Amino acid sequence: MKKTLVAIAALAAATGAMAQSSVELYGIIDMGYNKIVSDGTAKITQTSVGAGANSANGSGNLNGSRIGFRGKEDLGNGLNAGFVIEYGVNLTGIGTANTANDANADALTKESAIGQAGLANVRQGFLSLSKNTLGTVNVGTQYALHDATSGAVAGSSATGGTNNVVGASNLLKYGYTGGQPRLANAIGYVSPTFSGVTLRAIRNEGKAVTGDSTVAGTSKTNSANSLAVDYVNGPLKAGIAQTKYESVGAIAATGGQTMLVDVLGGGNDRVGATALAAGTLMNITNRVAGAQYNAGFANFGVNRGTYETNALASTAKDIKSGQTLYSVAVPVAAGVNVMGGYATGMLSQGGADAYKTSAYDLIVVKELSKRTNVYALYVKTKYTAQATTNSAADAQQYQYGVGVRHSF
């Protein structure tokens, strides 16, 4: 009897030890049928199965498809170790547009040459140490905090976390930048939450090479600081964040001019002043502030996002984009949500207004289970040329589609 009790006690102790460490496989698959149309100098159409566009984030309309692993180990005394490794996944090929360059191309050859389905970039990858009373330190690839605030805390998430290539959420989150920012050589800190307030900070080291005459850089080249304050109090969520990139090198521009409006098809893009020479250093600053309020019958949101470049050589070529987003999500029936967003703002260069921007989202989501839903969306972005622009032509782009999203 005693041996039996000892064996049971040993088994229980072993089971308890194993329970202190865990690893989870998770992900999202977002697939749909979509049509994107840009209208400017010409009308250009792209029809795709899978998502509006493939990207380093993973294909998808409401969210980028992804697969990841996360783990946590209890080290005792309130101390925990953890990790996240997450990849974007493109589940379909790149698709084709009906531009002149594509008209006579062999679709199979293009798909094979340019890229088919597969893993995209690392979305997140970091190791963490946390203590209940002190907070959490993360080291590795992490989301810049202005992106996390605009997508998770401020009003844009009321429109469904859209990952499409046009629309109000896209215009606010990405503005001129056209991409989702991540800090790949970063150390971050998240404070404990006090009275609903959480502080976040990330420092990214750009791995700059200094003291070498063949390298045009400083100790700050490609480094970044990202700061955020989050507040949660019952139905109210609010956040403010800023990310500043230091001494970033400009890249060569097509045709030697700055790309101000980037839409489907090169013929409908809109350019600005002569671009900075490749490698010219500039500072880039992203800011976002906003809030959501859940009134029960609807979730209301508003936030403001800005993007600025500060060229160290020529302020006449600086770019500034500012967008304000208003959003609402309404549960209209059991498991059915209707979400809408409207964004408006201005895109300027050298202190002169270039394009007035506006966009809206309309999304309907039907929950089939806790993990699976179907959706339909229509989103549109419009760029209206101002008198001071040197490329006085309007441009617009819209997308509509239907799809299925499953999380695991």
XYZ file of C-alpha atoms in Angstrom:
408
model
C 0.000 0.000 0.000
C 2.807 2.372 0.928
C 4.589 1.608 -2.351
C 1.391 2.390 -4.238
C 1.019 5.722 -2.445
C 4.666 6.595 -3.124
C 4.239 5.745 -6.802
C 1.100 7.892 -7.038
C 2.877 10.792 -5.308
C 5.861 10.510 -7.661
C 3.572 10.448 -10.692
C 1.704 13.505 -9.439
C 4.981 15.370 -8.867
C 6.212 14.493 -12.351
C 2.907 15.560 -13.894
C 3.066 18.867 -11.995
C 6.600 19.515 -13.242
C 5.586 18.822 -16.826
C 2.587 21.154 -16.518
C 4.903 24.057 -15.744
C 6.216 24.099 -19.324
C 4.058 24.304 -22.449
C 4.411 24.794 -26.219
C 1.500 25.771 -28.455
C 1.053 25.559 -32.219
C -1.236 28.321 -33.540
C -2.132 30.100 -36.750
C -4.645 31.711 -39.104
C -5.693 30.683 -42.599
C -7.552 33.373 -44.547
C -8.667 32.468 -48.082
C -11.043 34.228 -50.442
C -12.015 35.283 -53.938
C -11.148 38.914 -54.713
C -11.116 41.555 -57.385
C -8.972 44.697 -57.135
C -9.385 47.588 -59.565
C -7.223 50.714 -59.817
C -8.443 53.662 -61.870
C -6.227 56.558 -62.890
C -4.526 56.923 -66.248
C -6.101 53.563 -67.139
C -8.309 50.971 -65.478
C -6.354 47.941 -64.266
C -7.903 44.818 -62.753
C -6.551 41.920 -60.742
C -8.665 38.865 -59.881
C -7.275 36.409 -57.379
C -8.073 33.376 -55.279
C -6.562 33.479 -51.829
C -6.218 37.156 -50.956
C -5.991 40.647 -52.350
C -2.212 40.329 -52.523
C 0.634 38.191 -51.232
C 3.049 39.879 -48.865
C 5.759 39.351 -46.309
C 2.934 39.277 -43.744
C 1.184 36.311 -45.365
C -1.785 36.264 -47.724
C -5.237 37.099 -46.409
C -7.997 39.703 -46.406
C -9.007 40.171 -42.781
C -5.701 38.862 -41.425
C -2.454 37.676 -42.921
C -2.239 33.881 -42.905
C 0.384 32.643 -40.463
C 1.718 29.702 -38.511
C 3.585 29.962 -35.249
C 4.866 28.367 -32.080
C 4.799 29.913 -28.635
C 5.944 28.494 -25.354
C 6.165 29.335 -21.695
C 8.060 27.839 -18.777
C 7.389 28.593 -15.130
C 10.762 29.123 -13.451
C 9.275 29.657 -10.007
C 8.917 32.697 -7.754
C 6.815 34.508 -10.369
C 9.547 34.259 -13.045
C 8.697 32.899 -16.509
C 10.610 32.243 -19.717
C 8.854 32.238 -23.080
C 9.270 32.460 -26.827
C 7.340 33.220 -30.014
C 8.312 32.091 -33.539
C 5.759 33.137 -36.174
C 5.921 33.028 -39.979
C 3.648 34.620 -42.529
C 2.235 32.111 -45.040
C 1.298 32.796 -48.654
C -1.095 29.999 -49.582
C -1.531 30.955 -53.238
C 0.654 32.335 -56.054
C 1.211 36.022 -56.744
C -1.551 36.347 -59.358
C -1.331 38.566 -62.438
C -2.620 42.000 -63.450
C -3.902 42.885 -66.911
C -1.237 45.514 -67.603
C 0.515 45.673 -70.943
C 3.564 43.932 -69.510
C 1.439 40.988 -68.375
C -0.812 40.694 -71.408
C 1.367 38.269 -73.376
C 3.185 36.636 -70.496
C 3.061 32.919 -69.837
C 1.195 32.760 -66.526
C 2.879 29.530 -65.429
C 6.331 30.953 -66.220
C 5.556 34.135 -64.277
C 4.315 32.201 -61.260
C 7.429 30.016 -61.229
C 9.854 32.872 -61.815
C 8.457 35.442 -59.395
C 7.188 33.323 -56.546
C 4.587 30.751 -55.634
C 2.926 29.851 -52.383
C 5.153 29.299 -49.376
C 6.436 30.728 -46.118
C 6.898 34.475 -46.075
C 9.096 36.402 -43.642
C 9.256 35.977 -39.892
C 6.406 38.057 -38.492
C 7.676 37.710 -34.926
C 10.535 35.811 -33.338
C 11.704 36.572 -29.825
C 12.687 35.158 -26.435
C 11.196 36.632 -23.276
C 11.726 36.732 -19.527
C 8.953 38.027 -17.286
C 8.211 38.534 -13.617
C 4.759 39.416 -12.332
C 5.879 42.455 -10.390
C 8.575 43.736 -12.787
C 7.254 43.232 -16.314
C 8.529 41.484 -19.432
C 11.699 41.791 -21.516
C 11.557 40.544 -25.139
C 14.612 40.114 -27.392
C 14.367 39.459 -31.147
C 12.059 40.442 -34.011
C 9.024 42.377 -32.764
C 6.208 44.560 -34.099
C 6.936 48.283 -33.977
C 4.648 49.671 -31.295
C 2.809 52.202 -33.478
C 1.632 49.290 -35.625
C 0.482 47.291 -32.612
C -1.382 50.318 -31.231
C -3.154 51.153 -34.494
C -4.116 47.540 -35.065
C -4.954 46.290 -31.598
C -5.710 49.179 -29.257
C -6.954 52.104 -31.327
C -9.942 52.398 -33.625
C -8.740 50.533 -36.701
C -9.350 47.126 -35.126
C -13.074 47.955 -35.020
C -13.046 47.430 -38.789
C -11.971 43.828 -38.482
C -8.195 44.066 -38.598
C -8.246 44.241 -42.390
C -5.108 43.035 -44.154
C -6.254 44.050 -47.667
C -4.351 46.369 -49.978
C -6.859 49.246 -49.914
C -9.442 50.782 -47.621
C -9.621 52.862 -44.472
C -7.624 50.577 -42.163
C -4.869 50.193 -44.745
C -4.686 53.936 -45.324
C -4.384 54.636 -41.604
C -1.963 51.851 -40.661
C 0.361 52.032 -43.634
C -0.269 55.490 -45.134
C 2.660 56.260 -47.363
C 4.891 53.482 -46.019
C 3.103 50.622 -47.771
C 4.328 47.948 -45.376
C 3.990 46.521 -41.914
C 6.918 47.648 -39.757
C 8.906 45.193 -37.683
C 12.052 45.715 -35.676
C 14.400 42.816 -36.343
C 17.276 43.507 -33.929
C 15.250 44.645 -30.967
C 15.038 44.515 -27.202
C 11.693 45.474 -25.722
C 10.091 46.011 -22.332
C 6.436 45.748 -21.264
C 5.578 47.027 -17.796
C 3.074 45.494 -15.397
C -0.363 47.095 -15.700
C -1.128 49.729 -13.057
C -4.671 51.175 -12.861
C -5.254 50.139 -16.468
C -2.023 51.711 -17.788
C 0.691 49.655 -19.527
C 3.994 51.117 -20.758
C 5.908 49.638 -23.682
C 9.319 50.436 -25.154
C 11.531 48.881 -27.851
C 15.055 49.752 -28.953
C 16.202 48.430 -32.309
C 19.918 48.388 -33.121
C 20.608 48.768 -36.828
C 23.896 46.859 -36.802
C 25.597 49.941 -38.227
C 29.251 49.689 -39.258
C 31.297 52.722 -38.194
C 34.919 53.716 -38.604
C 35.098 52.199 -42.105
C 35.600 54.687 -44.966
C 33.745 52.385 -47.384
C 30.519 52.528 -45.343
C 28.320 55.644 -45.375
C 26.758 55.371 -41.943
C 26.753 56.516 -38.359
C 26.307 54.705 -35.075
C 22.564 55.397 -35.407
C 22.094 54.106 -38.960
C 18.878 52.031 -39.229
C 18.317 52.133 -35.477
C 14.878 52.870 -34.020
C 13.088 53.755 -30.799
C 9.458 52.721 -30.333
C 7.347 53.859 -27.354
C 3.698 53.313 -26.394
C 1.230 53.867 -23.576
C -1.931 51.705 -23.444
C -4.969 52.299 -21.242
C -7.877 49.914 -20.605
C -10.818 50.672 -18.314
C -13.889 48.488 -18.823
C -15.425 49.306 -22.222
C -12.772 51.953 -22.981
C -9.447 51.224 -24.685
C -6.956 53.934 -25.645
C -3.385 54.135 -26.824
C -0.660 56.454 -28.055
C 2.590 55.356 -29.714
C 5.553 56.603 -31.695
C 8.315 54.864 -33.653
C 11.290 56.841 -34.940
C 13.795 55.315 -37.364
C 17.197 57.012 -37.468
C 19.466 57.596 -40.476
C 17.623 55.295 -42.871
C 19.132 55.114 -46.350
C 16.870 56.103 -49.259
C 16.405 53.554 -52.061
C 16.535 54.274 -55.767
C 13.148 55.379 -57.162
C 11.597 54.278 -60.461
C 12.021 57.043 -63.021
C 14.061 59.042 -60.533
C 10.983 60.469 -58.773
C 9.403 59.959 -55.366
C 6.490 57.496 -55.320
C 3.578 59.270 -53.618
C 0.679 56.999 -54.605
C 1.313 53.283 -55.118
C -1.690 51.434 -56.568
C -2.221 48.395 -58.772
C -0.369 48.801 -62.074
C 2.629 51.089 -62.557
C 0.727 53.321 -64.985
C -1.644 54.489 -62.257
C 1.036 55.287 -59.656
C 1.559 58.964 -58.865
C 4.992 60.494 -58.373
C 6.280 63.636 -56.716
C 9.550 65.542 -56.594
C 12.848 64.162 -57.832
C 13.832 61.417 -55.435
C 16.743 61.555 -53.050
C 19.882 59.833 -54.282
C 20.040 56.202 -53.238
C 21.675 55.894 -49.831
C 20.827 59.448 -48.727
C 20.087 59.335 -45.016
C 16.767 60.396 -43.498
C 14.802 60.017 -40.295
C 11.308 58.472 -40.394
C 8.662 58.941 -37.695
C 5.341 57.115 -37.294
C 2.798 58.231 -34.687
C -0.670 56.993 -33.774
C -3.175 57.861 -31.053
C -6.733 56.714 -30.618
C -9.423 54.974 -28.646
C -12.311 52.513 -28.781
C -15.489 52.470 -26.738
C -17.734 49.408 -26.532
C -21.283 50.648 -25.938
C -22.720 47.121 -26.055
C -24.879 47.696 -29.106
C -21.811 48.907 -31.070
C -18.054 49.370 -30.783
C -16.952 52.902 -31.769
C -13.394 53.952 -32.585
C -11.381 56.974 -33.671
C -7.659 57.390 -34.173
C -5.082 59.553 -35.857
C -1.933 58.333 -37.585
C 0.952 60.269 -39.143
C 4.045 59.349 -41.145
C 6.924 61.775 -41.723
C 10.286 61.636 -43.458
C 13.018 64.119 -42.609
C 15.772 63.997 -45.196
C 19.072 65.094 -43.703
C 20.113 66.639 -47.037
C 16.958 68.261 -48.506
C 13.799 69.192 -46.591
C 12.115 70.124 -49.898
C 11.680 66.402 -50.551
C 10.279 65.488 -47.137
C 6.992 63.575 -47.117
C 4.199 63.815 -44.559
C 1.047 61.695 -44.473
C -1.707 62.161 -41.900
C -4.915 60.147 -41.633
C -7.883 60.183 -39.239
C -10.006 57.030 -39.019
C -13.555 56.728 -37.686
C -14.891 53.200 -37.246
C -17.847 51.240 -35.919
C -18.636 47.539 -35.425
C -22.261 46.508 -34.899
C -23.544 43.006 -33.966
C -26.719 42.863 -36.086
C -27.697 39.259 -35.254
C -26.361 36.240 -33.395
C -22.875 35.638 -34.783
C -23.179 38.373 -37.438
C -21.162 41.592 -37.280
C -21.171 44.549 -39.671
C -18.055 46.721 -39.542
C -17.357 50.017 -41.239
C -14.576 52.564 -41.304
C -13.946 55.945 -42.931
C -10.512 57.568 -43.146
C -9.546 60.993 -44.458
C -6.287 62.891 -44.580
C -3.589 64.602 -46.625
C -0.333 63.550 -48.295
C 2.223 66.353 -48.628
C 5.745 66.821 -49.947
C 8.122 69.682 -49.211
C 5.450 71.411 -47.148
C 2.950 71.533 -50.054
C -0.253 69.475 -50.214
C -0.058 66.833 -52.945
C -3.045 64.477 -52.511
C -6.116 64.561 -50.341
C -6.816 61.001 -49.241
C -10.057 59.262 -48.323
C -11.091 55.649 -47.897
C -13.778 53.437 -46.449
C -14.333 49.808 -45.441
C -17.571 47.833 -45.309
C -17.230 44.285 -43.961
C -19.774 41.652 -42.929
C -18.578 38.685 -40.851
C -20.643 35.583 -40.019
C -19.294 33.351 -37.260
C -19.658 29.624 -38.004
C -17.844 28.627 -34.800
C -15.360 30.088 -32.344
C -12.578 29.427 -34.856
C -14.172 29.775 -38.286
C -16.068 32.570 -40.021
C -17.088 33.656 -43.497
C -16.972 37.268 -44.660
C -17.708 39.692 -47.477
C -16.002 43.045 -47.951
C -15.939 46.141 -50.111
C -13.155 48.668 -49.565
C -12.059 51.765 -51.503
C -9.236 54.314 -51.405
C -9.197 57.617 -53.305
C -6.386 60.117 -53.928
C -7.456 63.584 -55.089
C -4.687 65.712 -56.601
C -4.157 69.182 -55.124
C -3.126 72.252 -57.122
C 0.468 72.148 -55.883
C 1.246 68.598 -56.988
C 3.513 68.098 -59.991
C 1.504 65.065 -61.101
C -2.004 66.528 -61.233
C -4.098 63.412 -61.752
C -6.483 61.673 -59.384
C -6.236 57.961 -58.611
C -8.463 55.461 -56.838
C -8.468 51.777 -56.031
C -11.161 49.479 -54.743
C -11.486 45.820 -53.780
C -14.370 43.478 -53.168
C -14.281 39.871 -52.145
C -15.658 36.980 -50.116
C -13.720 34.508 -48.032
C -13.284 32.121 -45.113
C -11.030 32.643 -42.088
C -10.019 29.835 -39.717
C -7.836 30.128 -36.627
C -6.193 27.300 -34.702
